[in-house]
Short mmCIF file of C-alpha atoms in Angstrom, two decimals:
data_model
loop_
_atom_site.label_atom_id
_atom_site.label_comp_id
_atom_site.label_asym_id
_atom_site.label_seq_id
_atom_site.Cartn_x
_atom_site.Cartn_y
_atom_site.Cartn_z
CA UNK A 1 228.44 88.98 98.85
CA UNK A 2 231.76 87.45 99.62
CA UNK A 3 232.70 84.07 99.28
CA UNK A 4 232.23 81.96 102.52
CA UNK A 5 235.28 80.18 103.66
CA UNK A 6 233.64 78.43 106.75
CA UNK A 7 233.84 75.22 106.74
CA UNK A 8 237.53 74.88 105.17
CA UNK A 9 240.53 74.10 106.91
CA UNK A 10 243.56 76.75 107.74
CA UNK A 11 245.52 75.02 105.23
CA UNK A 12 243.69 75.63 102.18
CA UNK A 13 242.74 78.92 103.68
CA UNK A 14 246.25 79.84 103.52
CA UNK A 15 246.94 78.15 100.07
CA UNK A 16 243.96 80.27 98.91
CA UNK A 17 245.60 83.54 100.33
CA UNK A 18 248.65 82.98 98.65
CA UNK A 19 247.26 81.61 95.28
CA UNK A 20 245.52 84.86 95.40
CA UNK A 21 248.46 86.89 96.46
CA UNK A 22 250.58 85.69 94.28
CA UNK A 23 248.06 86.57 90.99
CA UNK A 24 247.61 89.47 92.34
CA UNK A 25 251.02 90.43 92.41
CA UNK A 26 251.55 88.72 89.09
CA UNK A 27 248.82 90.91 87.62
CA UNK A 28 250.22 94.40 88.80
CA UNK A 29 254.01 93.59 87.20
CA UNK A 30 254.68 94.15 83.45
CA UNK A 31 256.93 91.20 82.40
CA UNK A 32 259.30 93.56 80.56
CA UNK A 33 259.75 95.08 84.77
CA UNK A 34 260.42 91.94 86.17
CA UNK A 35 262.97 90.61 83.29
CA UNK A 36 266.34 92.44 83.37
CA UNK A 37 269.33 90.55 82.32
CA UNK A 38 271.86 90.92 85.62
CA UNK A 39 275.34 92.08 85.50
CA UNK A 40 278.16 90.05 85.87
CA UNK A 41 278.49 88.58 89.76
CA UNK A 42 281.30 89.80 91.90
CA UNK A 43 282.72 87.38 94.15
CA UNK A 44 282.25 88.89 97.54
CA UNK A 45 284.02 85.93 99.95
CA UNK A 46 284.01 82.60 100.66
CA UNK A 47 283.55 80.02 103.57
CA UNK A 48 284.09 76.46 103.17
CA UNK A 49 282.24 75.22 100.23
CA UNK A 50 279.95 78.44 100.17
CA UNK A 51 280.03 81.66 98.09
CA UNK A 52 278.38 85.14 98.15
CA UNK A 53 278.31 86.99 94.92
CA UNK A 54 276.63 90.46 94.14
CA UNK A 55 275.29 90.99 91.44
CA UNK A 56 273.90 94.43 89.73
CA UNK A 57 269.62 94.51 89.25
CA UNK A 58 268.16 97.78 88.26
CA UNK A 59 266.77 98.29 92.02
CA UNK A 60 269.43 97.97 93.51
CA UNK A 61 272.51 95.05 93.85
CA UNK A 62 271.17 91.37 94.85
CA UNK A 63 273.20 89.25 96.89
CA UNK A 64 273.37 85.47 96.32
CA UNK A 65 274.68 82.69 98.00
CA UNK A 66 275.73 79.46 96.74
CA UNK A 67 275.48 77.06 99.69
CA UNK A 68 276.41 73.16 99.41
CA UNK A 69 276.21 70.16 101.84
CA UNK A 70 274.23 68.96 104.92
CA UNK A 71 271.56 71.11 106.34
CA UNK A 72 274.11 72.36 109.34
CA UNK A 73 276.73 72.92 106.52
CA UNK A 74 274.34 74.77 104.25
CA UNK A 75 273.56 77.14 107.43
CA UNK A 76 277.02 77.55 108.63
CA UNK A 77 278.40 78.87 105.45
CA UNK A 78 274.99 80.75 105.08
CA UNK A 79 275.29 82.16 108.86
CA UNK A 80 279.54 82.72 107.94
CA UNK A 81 278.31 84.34 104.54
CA UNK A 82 275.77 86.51 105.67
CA UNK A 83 276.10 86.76 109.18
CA UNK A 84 276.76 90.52 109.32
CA UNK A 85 273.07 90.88 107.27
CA UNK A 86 271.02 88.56 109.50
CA UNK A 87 272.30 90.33 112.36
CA UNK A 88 271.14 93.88 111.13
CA UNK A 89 267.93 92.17 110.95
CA UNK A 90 267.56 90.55 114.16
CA UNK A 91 267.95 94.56 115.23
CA UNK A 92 265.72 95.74 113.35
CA UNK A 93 263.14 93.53 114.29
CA UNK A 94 263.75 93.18 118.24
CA UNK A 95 264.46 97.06 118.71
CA UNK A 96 268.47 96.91 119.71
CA UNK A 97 270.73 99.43 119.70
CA UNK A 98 269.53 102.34 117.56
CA UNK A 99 266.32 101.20 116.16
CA UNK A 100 263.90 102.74 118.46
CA UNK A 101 261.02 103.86 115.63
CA UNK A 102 259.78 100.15 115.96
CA UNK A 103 259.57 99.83 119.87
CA UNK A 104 255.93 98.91 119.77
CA UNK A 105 256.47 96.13 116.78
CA UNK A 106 259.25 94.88 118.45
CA UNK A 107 257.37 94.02 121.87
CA UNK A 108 255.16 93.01 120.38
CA UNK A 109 257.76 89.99 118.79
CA UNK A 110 259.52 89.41 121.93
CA UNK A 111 256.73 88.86 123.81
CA UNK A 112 254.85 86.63 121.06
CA UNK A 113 258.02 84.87 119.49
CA UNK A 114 258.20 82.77 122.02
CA UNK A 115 254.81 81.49 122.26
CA UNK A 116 254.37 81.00 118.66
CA UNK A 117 257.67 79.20 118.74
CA UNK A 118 256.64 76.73 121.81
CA UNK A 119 253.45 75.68 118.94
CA UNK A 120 255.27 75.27 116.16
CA UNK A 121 258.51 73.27 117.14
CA UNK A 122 257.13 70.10 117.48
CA UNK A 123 256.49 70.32 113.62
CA UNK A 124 259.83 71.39 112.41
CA UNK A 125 261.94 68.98 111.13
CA UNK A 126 265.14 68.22 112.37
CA UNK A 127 266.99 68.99 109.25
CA UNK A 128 265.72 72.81 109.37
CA UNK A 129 266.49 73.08 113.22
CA UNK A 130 270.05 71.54 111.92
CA UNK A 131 270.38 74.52 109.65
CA UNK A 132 269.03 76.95 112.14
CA UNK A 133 272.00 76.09 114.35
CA UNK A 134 274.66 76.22 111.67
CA UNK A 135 273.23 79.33 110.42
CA UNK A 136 273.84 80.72 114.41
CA UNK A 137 277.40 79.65 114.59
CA UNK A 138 278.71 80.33 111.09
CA UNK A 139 277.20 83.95 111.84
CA UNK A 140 278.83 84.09 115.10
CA UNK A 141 281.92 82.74 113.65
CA UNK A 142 281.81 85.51 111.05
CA UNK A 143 281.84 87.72 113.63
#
């Protein structure tokens, strides 16, 4: 039989999950996989203090971003830096434009984002919901 996790809080249900997740994970990966030395990075632009460099993995390039400041700075170069990515996403996942193979997913978001949203806002601090609105207008400032 299973183990029995009545009785225990959501937290450590979800600490448990991922504990577990991440073993499992960590257990399926060879070390010599997950250790390549990178390429050099490439500069790929700038705004403000922040940086986006690519940089050449064996599945693929990585992109990182070097980000420095307040929260709303650290999202506005973010949003400036990656702007173009982020909104590929938000596509994706809410079914504009071309994406039509995910129509039932992204109903499915729109009609539950909101909701899960209204629950969880009165727990997120104000630095994050400072970086959540520089990330927005460095990415609409980025075009």
């Amino acid at each position: 039989m299973g183990m029995r996790l009545q009785g225990i809080d959501t937290k450590t249900r979800l600490s448990l999950f991922f504990v577990l997740l991440t073993a499992t994970i960590g257990s399926s990966a060879r070390a010599t996989e997950l250790w390549v030395e990178p390429g050099p990075p490439r500069e790929l632009r700038r705004c403000g203090d922040g940086v986006l460099y690519e940089l050449d993995a064996p599945y693929g390039p990585l992109l990182l971003a070097r980000i420095r400041g307040t929260h709303y700075e650290m999202g506005r170069q973010y949003g400036c830096l990656l702007g173009d990515i982020i909104l590929d996403v938000v596509k994706s996942i809410t079914g504009s434009e071309d994406s039509e193979d995910n129509s039932e997913f992204s109903d499915a978001y729109l009609y539950l984002y909101p909701a899960v949203w209204k629950r969880l806002d009165p727990y997120v601090p104000e630095r994050y919901l400072d970086e959540i609105r520089g990330i927005s207008e460095g990415a609409e400032e980025a075009g």
